[in-house]
Each structure stands twice: as C-alpha cells, then as structure tokens.
Coordinates of C-alpha atoms in Angstrom, one line a residue:
X13 CA 89.6 97.1 88.4
X14 CA 89.9 94.9 85.2
X15 CA 92.0 91.8 85.8
X16 CA 92.3 91.2 82.1
X17 CA 95.2 92.7 80.0
X18 CA 95.4 96.2 78.8
X19 CA 96.6 95.0 75.4
X20 CA 96.0 91.8 73.7
X21 CA 97.5 91.1 70.3
X22 CA 95.6 87.8 69.6
X23 CA 94.0 89.5 66.7
X24 CA 96.9 90.7 64.7
X25 CA 99.5 88.0 65.5
X26 CA 99.1 84.4 64.3
X27 CA 99.1 82.2 67.5
X28 CA 101.7 79.6 68.5
X29 CA 101.2 75.9 68.4
X30 CA 102.5 73.4 70.9
X31 CA 102.8 73.3 74.7
X32 CA 106.5 72.3 74.6
X33 CA 109.6 74.3 74.4
X34 CA 110.8 71.9 71.7
X35 CA 108.5 72.1 68.8
X36 CA 108.3 69.7 65.8
X37 CA 111.7 69.1 64.2
X38 CA 113.4 68.7 67.6
X39 CA 115.1 72.2 67.5
X40 CA 114.9 73.6 71.0
X41 CA 113.9 77.2 71.5
X42 CA 116.0 77.5 74.6
X43 CA 115.2 78.5 78.2
X44 CA 111.8 80.3 77.9
X45 CA 111.3 82.7 80.9
X46 CA 108.4 82.5 83.3
X47 CA 106.7 85.1 85.4
X48 CA 108.0 85.9 88.9
X49 CA 104.9 87.5 90.5
X50 CA 106.5 87.9 93.9
X51 CA 107.0 91.6 93.2
X52 CA 103.2 91.8 93.5
X53 CA 102.7 89.2 96.2
X54 CA 104.5 86.0 97.2
X55 CA 101.3 83.9 97.0
X56 CA 97.6 84.0 97.5
X57 CA 98.1 83.5 101.3
X58 CA 100.9 86.2 101.6
X59 CA 100.4 88.3 104.7
X60 CA 101.0 91.5 102.5
X61 CA 98.0 90.5 100.4
X62 CA 95.9 89.9 103.6
X63 CA 97.1 93.3 104.9
X64 CA 96.3 95.2 101.7
X65 CA 92.9 93.6 101.5
X66 CA 92.1 94.7 105.1
X67 CA 93.5 98.1 104.4
X68 CA 91.4 98.6 101.3
X69 CA 88.2 97.6 103.2
X70 CA 88.9 100.1 106.0
X71 CA 90.2 102.9 103.7
X72 CA 87.2 102.7 101.3
X73 CA 84.8 103.1 104.2
X74 CA 86.8 105.9 105.7
X75 CA 87.2 107.7 102.4
X76 CA 83.3 107.6 101.9
X77 CA 82.8 108.8 105.5
X78 CA 85.2 111.7 105.0
X79 CA 84.1 113.0 101.7
X80 CA 80.7 111.9 100.7
X81 CA 78.4 114.9 100.3
X82 CA 81.3 117.3 100.9
X83 CA 83.3 117.5 97.6
X84 CA 81.9 120.8 96.4
X85 CA 82.8 122.5 99.7
X86 CA 86.5 121.3 99.8
X87 CA 89.4 123.7 99.4
X88 CA 91.9 123.1 96.7
X89 CA 94.3 121.7 99.2
X90 CA 91.7 119.4 100.7
X91 CA 90.7 118.3 97.2
X92 CA 94.3 117.4 96.4
X93 CA 94.4 115.2 99.6
X94 CA 91.2 113.6 98.5
X95 CA 92.5 112.8 95.1
X96 CA 95.7 111.3 96.4
X97 CA 93.9 109.1 98.7
X98 CA 91.6 107.9 95.9
X99 CA 94.7 107.3 93.8
X100 CA 96.2 105.1 96.6
X101 CA 93.0 103.1 96.7
X102 CA 93.3 102.5 93.0
X103 CA 96.9 101.4 93.4
X104 CA 96.2 98.8 96.1
X105 CA 93.1 97.5 94.3
X106 CA 95.2 97.3 91.1
X107 CA 97.9 95.5 92.7
X108 CA 95.6 92.8 94.1
X109 CA 93.7 92.3 90.9
X110 CA 96.8 92.3 88.8
X111 CA 98.2 89.4 90.9
X112 CA 95.0 87.5 90.8
X113 CA 94.5 88.1 87.1
X114 CA 98.0 87.2 86.0
X115 CA 97.9 84.0 88.0
X116 CA 94.6 83.2 86.4
X117 CA 95.9 83.8 82.9
X118 CA 98.8 81.5 83.4
X119 CA 96.4 78.6 83.8
X120 CA 92.8 79.5 83.0
X121 CA 91.7 75.9 83.5
X122 CA 92.8 75.9 87.1
X123 CA 89.7 76.0 89.3
X124 CA 91.5 77.3 92.3
X125 CA 93.0 80.2 90.4
X126 CA 89.7 81.0 88.8
X127 CA 88.0 81.0 92.2
X128 CA 90.7 83.1 93.8
X129 CA 90.4 85.8 91.0
X130 CA 86.6 85.8 91.4
X131 CA 86.8 86.0 95.2
X132 CA 89.2 88.9 95.0
X133 CA 87.0 90.6 92.4
X134 CA 83.9 90.1 94.6
X135 CA 85.6 91.6 97.7
X136 CA 87.0 94.5 95.8
X137 CA 83.5 95.2 94.3
X138 CA 82.0 95.2 97.7
X139 CA 84.7 97.3 99.4
X140 CA 84.7 100.0 96.6
X141 CA 80.9 100.3 96.2
X142 CA 80.9 103.2 98.9
X143 CA 83.2 105.1 96.4
X144 CA 80.8 105.2 93.6
X145 CA 79.7 108.6 94.9
X146 CA 83.0 110.2 94.1
X147 CA 82.8 110.5 90.3
X148 CA 79.0 111.3 90.5
X149 CA 79.5 114.0 93.1
X150 CA 82.7 115.4 91.5
X151 CA 80.9 115.9 88.3
X152 CA 78.2 117.9 90.0
X153 CA 80.8 120.4 91.1
X154 CA 80.0 123.7 89.3
X155 CA 82.4 124.5 86.5
X156 CA 83.3 127.8 88.2
X157 CA 84.3 126.1 91.4
X158 CA 86.2 123.5 89.5
X159 CA 88.2 126.1 87.7
X160 CA 88.9 128.0 90.9
X161 CA 90.3 124.8 92.5
X162 CA 92.5 124.1 89.5
X163 CA 93.9 127.7 89.7
X164 CA 94.5 127.6 93.3
X165 CA 96.8 124.6 93.6
X166 CA 99.4 123.6 91.0
X167 CA 99.7 120.1 92.4
X168 CA 96.0 119.6 92.1
X169 CA 96.1 121.0 88.5
X170 CA 98.5 118.3 87.5
X171 CA 95.7 115.8 87.8
X172 CA 93.5 117.9 85.4
X173 CA 93.8 115.7 82.4
X174 CA 92.4 112.7 84.3
X175 CA 89.8 114.9 86.0
X176 CA 88.7 116.4 82.7
X177 CA 88.2 112.9 81.3
X178 CA 86.1 112.0 84.4
X179 CA 84.0 115.1 83.7
X180 CA 83.5 114.2 80.1
X181 CA 81.0 111.7 81.5
X182 CA 79.2 114.3 83.4
X183 CA 76.2 114.5 80.9
X184 CA 75.9 110.6 80.9
X185 CA 75.8 109.7 84.6
X186 CA 72.8 108.3 86.4
X187 CA 71.6 108.8 90.0
X188 CA 73.8 107.8 92.8
X189 CA 71.7 105.0 93.8
X190 CA 71.5 103.6 90.3
X191 CA 75.2 103.9 89.8
X192 CA 75.8 102.0 93.1
X193 CA 73.5 99.2 92.0
X194 CA 75.2 98.9 88.6
X195 CA 78.6 98.7 90.4
X196 CA 77.4 96.0 92.7
X197 CA 75.7 94.1 89.9
X198 CA 78.8 94.1 87.7
X199 CA 80.2 90.9 89.0
X200 CA 77.2 89.0 87.6
X201 CA 77.0 91.1 84.5
X202 CA 79.6 91.6 81.9
X203 CA 82.3 90.2 84.2
X204 CA 80.5 86.9 84.5
X205 CA 79.9 86.6 80.8
X206 CA 83.6 87.4 80.1
X207 CA 84.6 84.6 82.3
X208 CA 82.2 82.2 80.7
X209 CA 83.7 83.2 77.3
X210 CA 87.3 82.6 78.6
X211 CA 86.6 79.4 80.2
X212 CA 84.7 78.1 77.1
X213 CA 87.6 79.1 74.8
X214 CA 90.2 77.5 77.0
X215 CA 88.3 74.3 77.3
X216 CA 87.8 73.8 73.6
X217 CA 89.6 70.9 71.9
X218 CA 90.0 70.4 68.1
X219 CA 90.7 67.2 66.2
X220 CA 93.4 68.0 63.7
X221 CA 94.5 65.2 61.6
X222 CA 93.7 62.7 64.4
X223 CA 95.4 64.8 67.2
X224 CA 93.4 66.5 69.9
X225 CA 94.7 70.0 70.4
X226 CA 93.8 73.3 72.2
X227 CA 92.9 76.5 70.4
X228 CA 96.6 77.8 70.4
X229 CA 97.9 74.8 68.7
X230 CA 95.0 74.7 66.2
X231 CA 95.2 78.4 65.2
X232 CA 99.0 77.9 64.6
X233 CA 98.1 75.4 61.8
X234 CA 96.8 78.4 59.8
X235 CA 100.5 79.5 59.3
X236 CA 101.9 76.1 58.5
X237 CA 104.0 75.7 55.3
X238 CA 101.9 72.7 54.3
X239 CA 98.6 73.7 52.8
X240 CA 96.9 70.5 53.7
X241 CA 97.7 71.2 57.3
X242 CA 96.4 74.7 57.1
X243 CA 93.2 73.4 55.7
X244 CA 92.9 70.7 58.4
X245 CA 93.4 73.4 61.1
X246 CA 90.8 75.8 59.6
X247 CA 88.2 73.0 59.2
X248 CA 88.8 71.8 62.7
X249 CA 88.3 75.4 64.0
X250 CA 85.1 75.7 61.9
X251 CA 83.7 72.5 63.2
X252 CA 84.2 73.3 66.9
X253 CA 83.2 76.9 66.6
X254 CA 80.0 75.7 64.8
X255 CA 79.2 73.3 67.5
X256 CA 79.6 76.0 70.2
X257 CA 78.2 78.9 68.2
X258 CA 75.0 79.2 70.2
X259 CA 76.9 79.7 73.4
X260 CA 79.0 82.4 71.7
X261 CA 75.9 84.0 70.3
X262 CA 74.3 84.0 73.6
X263 CA 77.4 85.8 75.1
X264 CA 77.3 88.4 72.4
X265 CA 73.6 89.0 72.5
X266 CA 73.7 89.4 76.3
X267 CA 76.7 91.8 76.3
X268 CA 75.4 93.9 73.5
X269 CA 72.0 94.1 75.0
X270 CA 73.5 95.0 78.4
X271 CA 75.5 97.7 76.7
X272 CA 72.4 99.0 74.9
X273 CA 70.5 99.3 78.2
X274 CA 73.4 101.1 79.9
X275 CA 74.0 103.5 76.9
X276 CA 70.2 104.2 76.7
X277 CA 69.9 105.0 80.3
X278 CA 73.0 107.2 80.2
X279 CA 72.0 109.0 77.0
X280 CA 75.0 108.0 75.1
X281 CA 74.3 108.7 71.4
X282 CA 76.0 105.7 69.9
X283 CA 77.3 102.3 71.0
X284 CA 80.8 103.7 70.2
X285 CA 80.5 106.9 72.2
X286 CA 81.7 105.4 75.6
X287 CA 84.9 104.0 74.0
X288 CA 85.6 107.3 72.3
X289 CA 85.1 109.2 75.5
X290 CA 87.4 106.8 77.4
X291 CA 89.9 107.0 74.5
X292 CA 89.7 110.9 74.8
X293 CA 89.4 110.9 71.0
X294 CA 86.8 112.7 68.9
X295 CA 84.3 110.6 67.0
X296 CA 85.1 112.3 63.8
X297 CA 88.8 111.4 64.0
X298 CA 87.8 107.7 64.4
X299 CA 85.4 108.0 61.5
X300 CA 88.1 109.7 59.3
X301 CA 90.4 106.8 60.1
X302 CA 87.8 104.3 59.3
X303 CA 86.8 105.8 56.1
X304 CA 90.4 106.3 54.9
X305 CA 91.1 102.5 55.5
X306 CA 87.9 101.2 54.0
X307 CA 88.6 103.4 50.9
X308 CA 92.2 101.9 50.7
X309 CA 91.0 98.3 50.8
X310 CA 91.5 97.9 47.0
X311 CA 94.9 99.6 47.1
X312 CA 96.1 97.5 50.1
X313 CA 94.6 94.1 51.0
X314 CA 92.9 93.4 47.6
X315 CA 96.2 94.2 45.8
X316 CA 98.4 92.4 48.2
X317 CA 96.4 89.2 48.4
X318 CA 96.3 89.1 44.5
X319 CA 100.1 89.1 44.7
X320 CA 100.1 86.4 47.3
X321 CA 97.9 84.1 45.3
X322 CA 100.4 84.4 42.5
X323 CA 103.3 83.5 44.7
X324 CA 101.4 80.5 46.1
X325 CA 100.5 79.4 42.5
X326 CA 96.8 79.7 43.1
X327 CA 94.0 81.4 41.2
X328 CA 92.0 82.0 44.3
X329 CA 92.8 81.9 48.0
X330 CA 91.0 80.1 50.7
X331 CA 90.8 81.5 54.3
X332 CA 93.5 79.1 55.4
X333 CA 95.9 80.8 52.9
X334 CA 95.6 84.3 54.3
X335 CA 98.5 83.9 56.8
X336 CA 100.3 81.1 54.9
X337 CA 104.1 81.5 54.8
X338 CA 105.4 82.2 51.3
X339 CA 107.0 79.3 49.3
X340 CA 110.4 80.9 49.5
X341 CA 110.2 81.7 53.2
X342 CA 112.6 80.0 55.5
X343 CA 111.0 77.6 57.9
X344 CA 113.7 77.6 60.5
X345 CA 112.9 78.2 64.1
X346 CA 114.2 81.3 65.9
X347 CA 115.5 80.4 69.4
X348 CA 114.7 82.6 72.3
X349 CA 118.1 84.1 72.7
X350 CA 118.3 85.0 69.1
X351 CA 114.9 86.6 69.3
X352 CA 116.0 88.6 72.4
X353 CA 119.3 89.8 70.7
X354 CA 117.4 90.7 67.5
X355 CA 114.9 92.9 69.5
X356 CA 117.4 94.3 71.9
X357 CA 119.8 95.3 69.2
X358 CA 117.1 97.0 67.3
X359 CA 116.0 98.9 70.4
X360 CA 119.6 99.8 71.2
X361 CA 120.2 101.0 67.6
X362 CA 117.4 103.6 68.1
X363 CA 118.7 104.6 71.6
X364 CA 120.7 102.6 74.2
X365 CA 118.3 103.9 76.9
X366 CA 115.5 102.0 75.2
X367 CA 117.5 98.7 75.4
X368 CA 118.2 99.4 79.0
X369 CA 114.5 100.0 79.9
X370 CA 113.7 96.6 78.2
X371 CA 116.5 94.5 79.9
X372 CA 114.7 93.7 83.2
X373 CA 111.9 92.1 81.3
X374 CA 114.4 89.4 80.3
X375 CA 116.4 89.2 83.5
X376 CA 113.9 89.8 86.3
X377 CA 110.9 87.4 85.6
X378 CA 108.7 90.0 83.8
X379 CA 108.0 87.8 80.8
X380 CA 106.2 84.6 80.6
X381 CA 107.0 83.2 77.1
X382 CA 106.2 79.5 76.8
X383 CA 103.1 77.8 75.6
X384 CA 101.5 75.7 78.3
X385 CA 98.2 73.8 78.9
X386 CA 95.5 76.1 80.0
X387 CA 97.5 79.3 79.5
X388 CA 95.6 82.2 77.9
X389 CA 96.1 82.6 74.2
X390 CA 97.8 85.5 72.4
X391 CA 100.1 88.0 73.9
X392 CA 99.8 91.1 76.2
X393 CA 101.6 93.6 78.4
X394 CA 99.9 94.3 81.5
X395 CA 101.0 97.5 83.4
X396 CA 100.0 96.3 86.9
X397 CA 100.5 99.4 89.1
X398 CA 103.0 102.3 88.8
X399 CA 104.8 101.2 92.0
X400 CA 105.6 97.7 90.6
X401 CA 106.2 97.1 86.9
X402 CA 104.6 95.7 83.8
X403 CA 104.5 91.9 83.0
X404 CA 104.6 90.6 79.3
X405 CA 102.8 87.4 78.2
X406 CA 103.8 85.6 75.1
X407 CA 103.0 82.2 73.5
X408 CA 106.5 81.9 71.9
X409 CA 107.2 79.1 69.5
X410 CA 110.0 80.4 67.4
X411 CA 108.2 81.7 64.2
X412 CA 109.6 85.0 62.8
X413 CA 106.2 86.7 63.6
X414 CA 106.7 85.6 67.3
X415 CA 109.9 87.8 67.2
X416 CA 107.8 90.7 66.1
X417 CA 105.3 89.9 68.8
X418 CA 108.1 90.2 71.4
X419 CA 109.1 93.5 69.9
X420 CA 105.5 94.7 70.1
X421 CA 104.8 93.7 73.7
X422 CA 108.3 94.9 74.9
X423 CA 107.3 98.3 73.3
X424 CA 104.2 98.3 75.5
X425 CA 106.3 97.4 78.5
X426 CA 108.8 100.2 77.9
X427 CA 106.0 102.6 77.5
X428 CA 104.3 101.5 80.8
X429 CA 107.6 101.7 82.6
X430 CA 108.3 105.3 81.3
X431 CA 104.7 106.5 82.0
X432 CA 104.7 105.2 85.6
X433 CA 106.3 108.4 86.7
X434 CA 102.9 110.1 86.2
X435 CA 101.4 108.0 88.9
X436 CA 98.2 105.9 89.0
X437 CA 95.7 108.4 87.6
X438 CA 97.8 109.8 84.8
X439 CA 100.0 106.9 83.7
X440 CA 97.3 105.0 81.8
X441 CA 97.3 105.9 78.1
X442 CA 94.0 106.0 76.1
X443 CA 93.8 103.0 73.8
X444 CA 94.4 105.1 70.7
X445 CA 97.8 106.0 71.9
X446 CA 98.4 102.8 73.8
X447 CA 99.6 101.0 70.7
X448 CA 102.2 103.7 69.8
X449 CA 105.3 102.3 71.5
X450 CA 104.4 98.7 70.7
X451 CA 104.0 99.3 67.0
X452 CA 107.1 101.6 66.9
X453 CA 109.1 98.8 68.6
X454 CA 107.9 96.5 65.8
X455 CA 108.9 99.0 63.2
X456 CA 112.5 99.4 64.6
X457 CA 113.0 95.7 64.7
X458 CA 111.5 95.2 61.2
X459 CA 113.7 98.0 59.7
X460 CA 116.8 96.5 61.5
X461 CA 116.1 93.0 60.0
X462 CA 115.3 94.4 56.6
X463 CA 118.7 96.3 56.5
X464 CA 120.3 93.0 57.3
X465 CA 118.5 91.1 54.4
X466 CA 121.2 89.2 52.4
X467 CA 119.4 89.3 49.0
X468 CA 116.3 90.4 47.2
X469 CA 114.6 87.1 48.0
X470 CA 115.0 87.5 51.6
X471 CA 114.0 91.2 51.4
X472 CA 110.8 90.1 49.5
X473 CA 109.8 87.6 52.3
X474 CA 110.5 90.2 55.0
X475 CA 108.4 93.0 53.1
X476 CA 105.6 90.6 52.5
X477 CA 105.5 89.6 56.2
X478 CA 105.4 93.2 57.3
X479 CA 102.7 94.0 54.8
X480 CA 100.6 91.1 56.2
X481 CA 101.1 92.3 59.7
X482 CA 100.1 95.8 58.7
X483 CA 97.1 94.5 56.9
X484 CA 96.2 92.4 59.9
X485 CA 96.7 95.5 62.2
X486 CA 94.9 98.0 60.0
X487 CA 92.6 96.5 57.5
X488 CA 91.5 93.6 59.6
X489 CA 91.0 95.6 62.7
X490 CA 88.8 98.2 60.8
X491 CA 86.8 95.3 59.4
X492 CA 86.4 94.0 63.0
X493 CA 85.3 97.5 64.0
X494 CA 82.8 97.6 61.2
X495 CA 81.5 94.1 62.3
X496 CA 81.1 95.4 65.9
X497 CA 79.3 98.5 64.7
X498 CA 76.9 96.3 62.6
X499 CA 76.5 93.9 65.5
X500 CA 75.5 96.4 68.1
X501 CA 73.2 98.3 65.7
X502 CA 71.4 95.1 64.7
X503 CA 71.1 93.9 68.4
X504 CA 69.2 97.2 69.2
X505 CA 66.6 95.9 66.8
X506 CA 66.1 92.6 68.6
X507 CA 67.8 89.2 69.4
X508 CA 70.3 88.0 66.8
X509 CA 70.4 84.4 65.8
X510 CA 73.8 82.8 65.2
X511 CA 73.0 83.0 61.5
X512 CA 72.5 86.7 61.8
X513 CA 75.9 87.2 63.4
X514 CA 77.4 84.9 60.8
X515 CA 76.0 87.2 58.0
X516 CA 77.4 90.3 59.6
X517 CA 80.8 88.7 59.9
X518 CA 80.8 87.5 56.3
X519 CA 79.8 91.0 55.0
X520 CA 82.8 92.7 56.4
X521 CA 85.2 89.8 55.6
X522 CA 84.3 89.8 51.9
X523 CA 84.7 93.6 51.6
X524 CA 88.0 93.8 53.4
X525 CA 89.9 90.7 52.0
X526 CA 88.8 91.2 48.4
X527 CA 87.7 89.1 45.4
X528 CA 90.7 86.8 45.3
X529 CA 89.2 84.8 48.4
X530 CA 86.8 82.0 48.6
X531 CA 85.2 81.1 51.9
X532 CA 84.9 77.7 53.3
X533 CA 81.8 76.5 55.0
X534 CA 82.1 77.3 58.7
X535 CA 84.3 80.4 58.2
X536 CA 81.2 82.3 59.0
X537 CA 81.6 81.4 62.7
X538 CA 85.2 82.7 63.1
X539 CA 83.9 85.9 64.9
X540 CA 83.3 83.5 67.9
X541 CA 86.8 83.2 69.4
X542 CA 87.9 86.8 69.2
X543 CA 88.2 88.3 72.8
X544 CA 88.1 91.9 72.1
X545 CA 84.5 91.8 71.0
X546 CA 83.7 90.3 74.5
X547 CA 86.1 92.0 76.8
X548 CA 86.5 95.5 75.3
X549 CA 83.8 96.5 72.8
X550 CA 85.2 98.8 70.0
X551 CA 88.7 98.4 71.2
X552 CA 90.0 97.2 67.9
X553 CA 90.1 100.6 66.1
X554 CA 93.0 101.4 68.5
X555 CA 95.3 99.1 66.5
X556 CA 94.7 100.8 63.3
X557 CA 95.0 104.2 65.0
X558 CA 98.3 103.2 66.5
X559 CA 99.7 101.7 63.3
X560 CA 98.7 104.8 61.3
X561 CA 100.1 107.1 64.0
X562 CA 103.4 105.1 64.1
X563 CA 103.8 105.1 60.3
X564 CA 103.5 108.8 60.4
X565 CA 105.9 109.1 63.4
X566 CA 108.5 106.8 61.7
X567 CA 108.3 109.0 58.6
X568 CA 109.0 112.0 60.7
X569 CA 111.9 110.1 62.3
X570 CA 113.3 109.4 58.8
X571 CA 112.9 112.9 57.7
X572 CA 114.4 114.6 60.7
X573 CA 116.2 112.1 63.0
X574 CA 118.1 114.8 64.9
X575 CA 116.6 115.1 68.4
X576 CA 113.8 112.7 67.6
X577 CA 114.6 110.3 70.4
X578 CA 114.2 112.9 73.2
X579 CA 110.8 114.0 71.8
X580 CA 109.7 110.3 71.6
X581 CA 110.7 109.5 75.1
X582 CA 108.9 112.6 76.3
X583 CA 105.8 111.5 74.6
X584 CA 105.9 108.0 76.3
X585 CA 106.7 109.6 79.7
X586 CA 103.6 111.7 79.3
X587 CA 101.3 108.6 79.7
X588 CA 97.7 109.8 79.8
X589 CA 98.6 113.4 80.8
X590 CA 98.2 114.9 77.4
X591 CA 95.7 114.8 74.5
X592 CA 96.9 113.3 71.2
X593 CA 97.0 116.8 69.7
X594 CA 99.5 117.9 72.3
X595 CA 101.6 114.7 72.1
X596 CA 101.9 114.8 68.3
X597 CA 102.4 118.5 68.0
X598 CA 106.2 118.5 68.6
X599 CA 106.6 116.1 65.6
X600 CA 104.4 118.4 63.3
X601 CA 101.6 115.8 63.1
X602 CA 97.8 116.2 63.7
X603 CA 95.5 113.2 63.8
X604 CA 92.5 115.4 63.3
X605 CA 93.8 116.2 59.8
X606 CA 92.1 113.8 57.3
X607 CA 95.4 113.7 55.3
X608 CA 97.2 112.3 58.4
X609 CA 95.8 108.8 57.9
X610 CA 96.6 108.7 54.3
X611 CA 100.3 109.3 55.3
X612 CA 100.2 106.1 57.3
X613 CA 98.5 104.1 54.7
X614 CA 100.9 105.3 52.0
X615 CA 103.7 103.6 53.8
X616 CA 101.9 100.2 53.5
X617 CA 101.1 101.1 49.8
X618 CA 104.8 101.9 49.3
X619 CA 105.9 98.4 50.6
X620 CA 103.4 96.8 48.2
X621 CA 104.9 98.9 45.4
X622 CA 108.3 97.6 46.2
X623 CA 107.0 94.0 46.3
X624 CA 105.6 94.5 42.8
X625 CA 108.9 95.9 41.7
X626 CA 110.8 92.9 43.0
X627 CA 108.5 90.7 40.8
X628 CA 110.3 92.3 37.9

C-alpha cells in the first residue's frame, strides 16, 4: 500500500502562503475545517487498529497456506472466494496505511507520526510478503484455463478488468523468490528515498526579505501582486534549492537507477512502460498526446505569455512573472464560506446530486484546509478504502486559484465516492482517467464564475486565470514528462551530476515557456522540489490527459446537454472497471484518435483568441 496521496496538485496550483487563518491584511478566512480521522481509527492506540493489524498478520499467512501452489487447480467458485479474500486483505491494509499516512501528512515534521507510519509500513510489508506468490502464480495460469474460469462464474468475471490488468504484467514478472526479495527490500528502497525527500522538503527554510519561511509560504510569493516580492521569493527558492541540490540529485540518481535495474530485469522496453501498463493506456496514445501538446506550444504558452508580458508592461518575463496576478486583478481574499458556496452552487447547477455527494466533505471532517507548520504542501484527495470515504487536503489561503483547487479536489472526492461501489479491486481509476472528475469540477466552477462576470475587465481576468491553469496543467506537465523521459534516459548512460540534471530541466523549460522568458541564475534547480518525479515517475502526463479529455467532454456537454449527467455519473461510477475506450464511447469520443487531443487544445486556443479580442 502507498500511504502518499493518489492525486497531488502541487504542480499545477500555486501554493498558499502562511500558517495562519488570518493572512496579511487582517481579513479572516473563516473557520477552516480539519480532518476527523476517527472514521478510520480513533488513534494509533485504538483497539480496532490493534485488532486489524493482528487479523492481517493471521489472514495473510492463512491465505498463503490455503492457495500457494494451487491457483491453477481452483474451480471458478473457489477462485472467486480467493479473490474476495485477497480484496479484504487489501481493504484492511489500505485502511491502516491511509490512517498512518494522513496523520503523517498533517505534520510531516512530527517524529512520532513519521515513526508510526514507518512502523506500520514495515509490519504490512512483513505480513504481506507471503502474498507475493499470488500475482506471479495467477499469471502462470494458462489462458484457456483463465477463460474457462471467467465463463463459468459471472461474479468472478466482474473482476476481469482488474485481473486483465494484473495479467498485463505477465511477460515482465520475475521468479517468485526474486519478487519476494524485492517486496521485502522495498521499505529500504524507493520508500526510504521518498521519505528522505519529504522530510528534506518539509525541513527547508527560506529567508525572504528578512523573514524565515517554509516552502509553502515561499512558493506563494511567486503569485504576489508586488513584483519585488515575487523576485525575492524566487531568489530565496533558488538559493536554498542550490544549497541542497546534491541531496536532491542523489535522490533522483538513486531512484532512476533503481527503476532502471527493475525495468531491465523485468524486460520492460522503456522507463515509461510500467506507468502505461498501470494506467491501462497504450504508449501510442500517450505519445499522440505528447506530440500534439508540444506542437501546440507556440499557439498556446508562447502566445499567451507574450500577451501577459504586454499586460505587465514588460518586454521580457522573468520566471517569477509566470504565475503573477494581472495588474487589473482584484487582490481581495475569498473566505472559506464564499469558496464553499461558489463551488457547491456550480456543482448543483450541473446536477443537484453532485452537490449532495460533495456536502459531507464540508460537514463531516473530510477536508483539512488550513496551512499549518509541518503540513505537507499542495493539495490532494486520498480515497482511503471503499468502506470508509475519501479525505481532501488543501492549503487554503483565500486566493481565487485556491477556490479552483477546492473545486478540483472535491471533484476527485465525488469520483472516489461514486466509484466505491465497485469494491476495492475495481474502484481505483487509472491515472489517465483519475483527473477527469477533478478537472470537470474545475470547469463547472470556472464557467459558473465566468457567466457571473460583471464586465469585460473581470471576464478578461477570469479567462486569463483559466488559460494559465490550463497551461500549467497541459503544457507544463508535458514539459515535466519530457524532463522525466530525458532524465531516465540519461541515467541509463551513467551517474548524473546536479549540473546534468539542471541542463535537462532548462532544455524543456525554454522550449515550453517560449522566447519571451529570461531565466534567473538558480532557476535551473527548480526540478528539485517537485514531488511527482520522486513519488510517481511519469505520473504527470495524466494531468494533460485528464485536461484534454475533460475539454472534449465539456464540448460534448455543451453540444448535447440532454442526458449528459446520467452518462457522466455512470462513467464515474465505473471506477477502474472499464477501459478509456468503453468509458468515452457513450459520448462519441475516442482518445486513440489523434484528432481527439487537438479538440481539447482548441478550447485553450479559443480562450486565448477571446483574450486577444478583448484587447481590441
């Protein structure tokens, strides 16, 4: 089980600033909610947690005793029982690690919480090691036997999408003994380097204009109205990242090499192959997306940032201007209750059922919103397990983009609630589809706010903000994906110095951002703080996939709104039980069609057209 979140939006949402609920200016944000984790466990000494841990130890051993060496000889009914027992083990393990992980992310600098999570992870690794046989042995079942089992029991056949994904790894699995060794060693491999990265990031302090700040507060300066403050924040980030760049380079070198060794032993053809298999998406579909976005750089980011430079009265932009607010943008803070009403009204405008599904997040302790010392940066929605409910983490400080982050993460939460009916094995959505509901929730909120714009000036600010978010979600994430591709390819040739990694980073930044930008000394180190590269290699293309998919979906909604809601909810309820082709077919869409991605990109282009028209 992975205790870290299923969806982080750190990369495409500028981060909040202060640890207080009353930011600069004295305007309170209101009563910011905190998590109530008691739906998982009342505490780390809860008797239910002790009971579940003991059950897990016993059941894992019993499962191995009952089934190891016997899978191919099971009847369809016996295989169904086996799958259901395995699913229950996943559920209990997921519940434990969700509790440990969420507590840790609330205060990553708390040694007791870090130890508790590590201890839980160590015990679960120990208990589940006897289960490593299952996927290996299941994949050795002959295709004819597998097909006969599926045909013989409809309840078993319901699990087929998950089992087919499992069998997709069949050509790449190692011997049982080696797989067990890798499972045991995982706690001192990638998991340990992930923790080192998290703890290093959480412990960094930055001197910004004489004030010592954490990474959240410092990153927030990059969106300040005052250009001198933006520059101060950027230079502080560059200085501290530079001082720690060797540690971050060591983390990346080690993880990329570990991945290369694993991929080589498994025979995976490319560093990206494992992610594509996990996402249940064809490599050519991802490459079509990547190529379409890169080809569109001049029509999207280059064109937009040229406009932005004009609005800011600048000939060239510095990196601290990329997420700068526009001069005509209102600087007022959006209180929590206003943010809640804005998002909930937009959700209800689409369908009252959507708002009803979102309501418990606000009323039942499912959101942790405030910025606090040691809290993990960014935002995420973590699904926990299907017998509980998701939890949303924000770092809310009242900026308009924070409202969009709320809409985004709440979309994830609604998706996870709806998909829970599929059960533990089928509820989890491949990353390529995991961003669908979140980006759609953002789009609903944006469209509702745009419709309420009081004049062209306000409309212009809102359109510009949306274009920036879309560029951050599509262009920037594909640039990140290219950086990862280059990093892993280069690491296969040997150890990379920090300067080597810096050069790879700058090559994709210059290409994606365009000629209007200049780059300060130290910006070459900004790859260092991005968690996706460490926690989830090649995750980032899922953002662009999701944005393009939602843009096409929203166009379908505008073209034919009648009956759309029912099809949309059916898609979310499907979770991971269907391939993207099946999910999109009712809407007349097909992601394997190269023209599909141009549809999504044309929506961004249309917004830029409107911005240029508003210039007069």
